[in-house]
């Protein structure tokens, strides 16, 4: 089995598609890495659910201000032009379609665009945060994910079996092996690692990968 | 990112025939006179944009601003709460002649419908208007033993807004009660065009003092010393100026 | 026929019922006079629909700032503690039940609390402003009005014949002849001018005036 | 008018058994630690208030604030979007033991329901949650070809809020992202109790800089140098303090 991209490399690939001046919300955890890989000359404006637009990178340790945090409760910094607002205005931005891109993690994504990323079932403590709002608000909803689960089962599926976050909401997937669009209820393969054969990629995918021309090479720097 | 546009003419160049245009302000307070007059100038020069639907609390006063837009024949419909003013003749005459359509909306419902448009809320329930003519034909529902009217969101193609301070990211503050509908309209329009009296560098507005964050703004034009509708009307102004 | 109170006297009487610290919205026109008659030692906080709380009196002529106006588009002034806000927040105050009192004018008030004050029928240009929101928001909705129309017909009626502003919303009326509460779908006479007999007052009223004990004298200073 | 109350104990004295209590803050940012701890102190001294429903984005972290309220046994139910944190043990253990009820609400829906409660909107439609477990049993409607879930307003008996600056009329500002839910909760509670780090005279806040106008506030307590939940948790703090 081919070595897939690291989380950082997946985040790098997703960052290449973010335009200068785009308004972007990054999910808690792994998607937060997208900020590190903005191409030169482009500056996205990052939104966090708890009421900040246009914040900057994490401060040096010991210099955190705990009133200046992101949705993951990690400290961030001010930049010229940062704005604060309340939660109603923050989700007006989300739900009202003002964000260009939301980038989230996933447990499962179905070929019809359904996303499951908040609950693995009735055990434990459920927690949803802002994910259900984000998937129905942003113009583009992108998912960053390993192509398969830790035990090797497909995360890209025919139908989600886990509780849904949103119905028909995902528009693009960046996985450890490929870049895939969702259009008309189908997975459309746009890019794949040159090191994996199409047949093998299909075997790791739980629904048919459709082609729209020859897939490009998924090319990411070593890091 | 730089949302500045250098001329009023360029700022309003994209407004299309038949567009729905939200205009900030309550009476003269917050009225973006210069943006409206630039739109009139374009219409007089090119015949466009025509057949506009204008959303504002009022329907114009005197012969400037919204009244001038109506007077020059650009406006097919007005959505407002209170089409009366010190000098409402322009609207009144067209309305009574059947030449302009009016959708009358209670003021709080108008504000909430616009906010809903900006916030992705397609419909909500309000007690306002229940049992009155203005709720006729609208769905009604009971919650906790009280009756409410269902109202729909209101969106626009364009919002014309007057702000006090703005930066090139589109962050805005407003002067006193000139704020009124502007922050809501900025959220609810596909393209929000703002005239600012003071243009500052990003960071020139305290992050906690930003009233409209830049995400809701598409274009910023610097208009120092903007005209106040009330002052124009007291001096008998018209737009375009009548030349002897 | 007895000489009734002037508009200023009606406004004076209404002002006596406003408690210190009450949040009050005054309708355009005649109700605006209520601000002049606040009893010594009491300070109401006035709200105007266009986004000001705690504004002060009109400025001297020539010193108006036309960004600092009330709902009637008249210039007002700042006081220490004035706050500005947008129209959504302003009507959240109204609709959300945060105002203690709204004081409006009327064309007709029915004994069931229905109010008609925005339209005299299909002729002319209709205009509603914030009245329909105010009547369903404030804890007390008081009406200031002449007891009868200019041509002597009752404004207090069995049922409104003019288009309604709100259903069952009025709680108290201050008229040129009396103070009347609306309770349980009935007019309850609380005060009347000593100079008018109860029988005569009833003749000028379009529905039964109920008593709850002897009505007090409606006593207002000369002005 | 003077909404100042001189002690935290007096400020929270009126909270009743079974009350619904909105608590400002997102994680530790904006958490009114001193007000919550005063409420705990009263509960430990008098047994009241018990069986509270707490509304917050989260369900506590460590052993202070909401976590301490839960740990001391005052809380019967939590309404929140995200009951996880760096140290969520207090909530997690009670929840898994079936000793505390949880109503899980998507974050934006939680914010909008609270705003609706404050704004007199009994119900609204949102796309959020459509087709998911969290919308089960809720009315669904279609607008312009898209499906939406009907959500109800959320109100509370009491809101506990942390603000940066306040005056005796109740006008408030907030520090950076500590604003989050506070302005909404201040609107939606019957009684809104605020701890302010700086108490100023009326007029000490610029009229345009007021974020929460005083009409939404009932009580103001001056708490200079308020504790930051994150700092408390990093130092292993507990409330009440464990005495050796």
Coordinates of C-alpha atoms in Angstrom, one line a residue, chain B residues 118-221:
Chain B
X118 CA -28.1 38.6 5.9
X119 CA -28.1 35.8 8.5
X120 CA -29.4 32.9 6.4
X121 CA -32.8 32.7 8.2
X122 CA -35.4 32.2 5.4
X123 CA -38.4 32.9 7.7
X124 CA -39.3 33.8 11.3
X125 CA -42.3 34.5 13.4
X126 CA -43.2 37.9 14.9
X127 CA -46.2 39.1 16.8
X128 CA -46.1 42.3 14.8
X129 CA -49.0 42.8 12.5
X130 CA -51.0 39.8 13.6
X131 CA -54.6 40.4 12.8
X132 CA -54.0 43.4 10.6
X133 CA -54.1 44.1 6.9
X134 CA -50.4 44.0 6.7
X135 CA -50.4 40.3 7.6
X136 CA -53.1 39.3 5.2
X137 CA -52.1 36.1 3.3
X138 CA -49.2 35.3 5.5
X139 CA -49.0 32.1 7.4
X140 CA -49.9 32.3 11.1
X141 CA -48.9 30.0 13.9
X142 CA -49.4 29.8 17.6
X143 CA -46.5 29.4 20.1
X144 CA -47.1 29.1 23.8
X145 CA -50.7 30.3 23.4
X146 CA -49.9 33.5 21.4
X147 CA -50.4 34.1 17.7
X148 CA -47.6 35.1 15.4
X149 CA -47.1 35.9 11.7
X150 CA -44.5 34.2 9.5
X151 CA -42.3 36.7 7.7
X152 CA -39.7 36.0 5.0
X153 CA -36.2 37.2 4.7
X154 CA -35.4 40.2 2.5
X155 CA -32.3 40.4 0.4
X156 CA -30.9 42.7 -2.2
X157 CA -28.6 42.9 -5.2
X158 CA -26.9 46.0 -3.9
X159 CA -26.8 48.0 -0.7
X160 CA -25.8 51.7 -0.7
X161 CA -24.4 52.6 2.7
X162 CA -23.1 55.7 4.4
X163 CA -20.5 55.1 7.1
X164 CA -18.3 57.4 9.2
X165 CA -15.0 55.5 9.2
X166 CA -13.8 52.7 7.0
X167 CA -10.7 50.8 6.1
X168 CA -9.7 49.1 2.9
X169 CA -10.8 45.7 4.4
X170 CA -14.3 47.1 4.6
X171 CA -14.5 47.5 8.4
X172 CA -16.9 50.3 9.3
X173 CA -18.1 52.5 12.1
X174 CA -21.2 54.8 11.9
X175 CA -21.8 58.3 13.3
X176 CA -24.4 58.5 16.1
X177 CA -28.0 57.4 15.0
X178 CA -26.9 57.3 11.3
X179 CA -26.2 53.6 12.0
X180 CA -29.9 52.5 11.9
X181 CA -30.4 50.0 9.0
X182 CA -26.9 50.1 7.6
X183 CA -25.3 47.2 9.4
X184 CA -28.3 45.0 8.5
X185 CA -28.3 46.0 4.9
X186 CA -24.6 45.5 4.5
X187 CA -25.3 41.8 5.5
X188 CA -28.2 41.3 3.2
X189 CA -27.0 42.5 -0.1
X190 CA -25.0 40.6 -2.7
X191 CA -22.8 43.7 -3.2
X192 CA -22.4 46.3 -0.5
X193 CA -21.1 49.7 -1.6
X194 CA -20.1 52.1 1.2
X195 CA -19.2 55.8 1.2
X196 CA -17.0 56.6 4.2
X197 CA -16.3 60.1 5.5
X198 CA -12.9 59.0 6.8
X199 CA -10.7 56.4 5.2
X200 CA -8.2 54.9 7.6
X201 CA -5.5 52.2 7.5
X202 CA -6.4 48.7 8.7
X203 CA -6.0 48.9 12.5
X204 CA -7.2 52.5 12.4
X205 CA -10.5 51.3 13.9
X206 CA -10.2 49.6 17.3
X207 CA -11.1 45.9 16.8
X208 CA -13.8 46.2 19.5
X209 CA -15.2 49.3 17.9
X210 CA -15.9 47.8 14.5
X211 CA -19.6 47.8 13.9
X212 CA -19.7 46.2 10.4
X213 CA -16.9 43.8 9.9
X214 CA -15.3 43.9 6.4
X215 CA -16.8 40.5 5.4
X216 CA -20.1 42.3 4.7
X217 CA -18.6 45.0 2.5
X218 CA -17.5 44.9 -1.1
X219 CA -16.6 48.4 -2.1
X220 CA -15.4 51.5 -0.2
X221 CA -15.4 55.0 -1.6

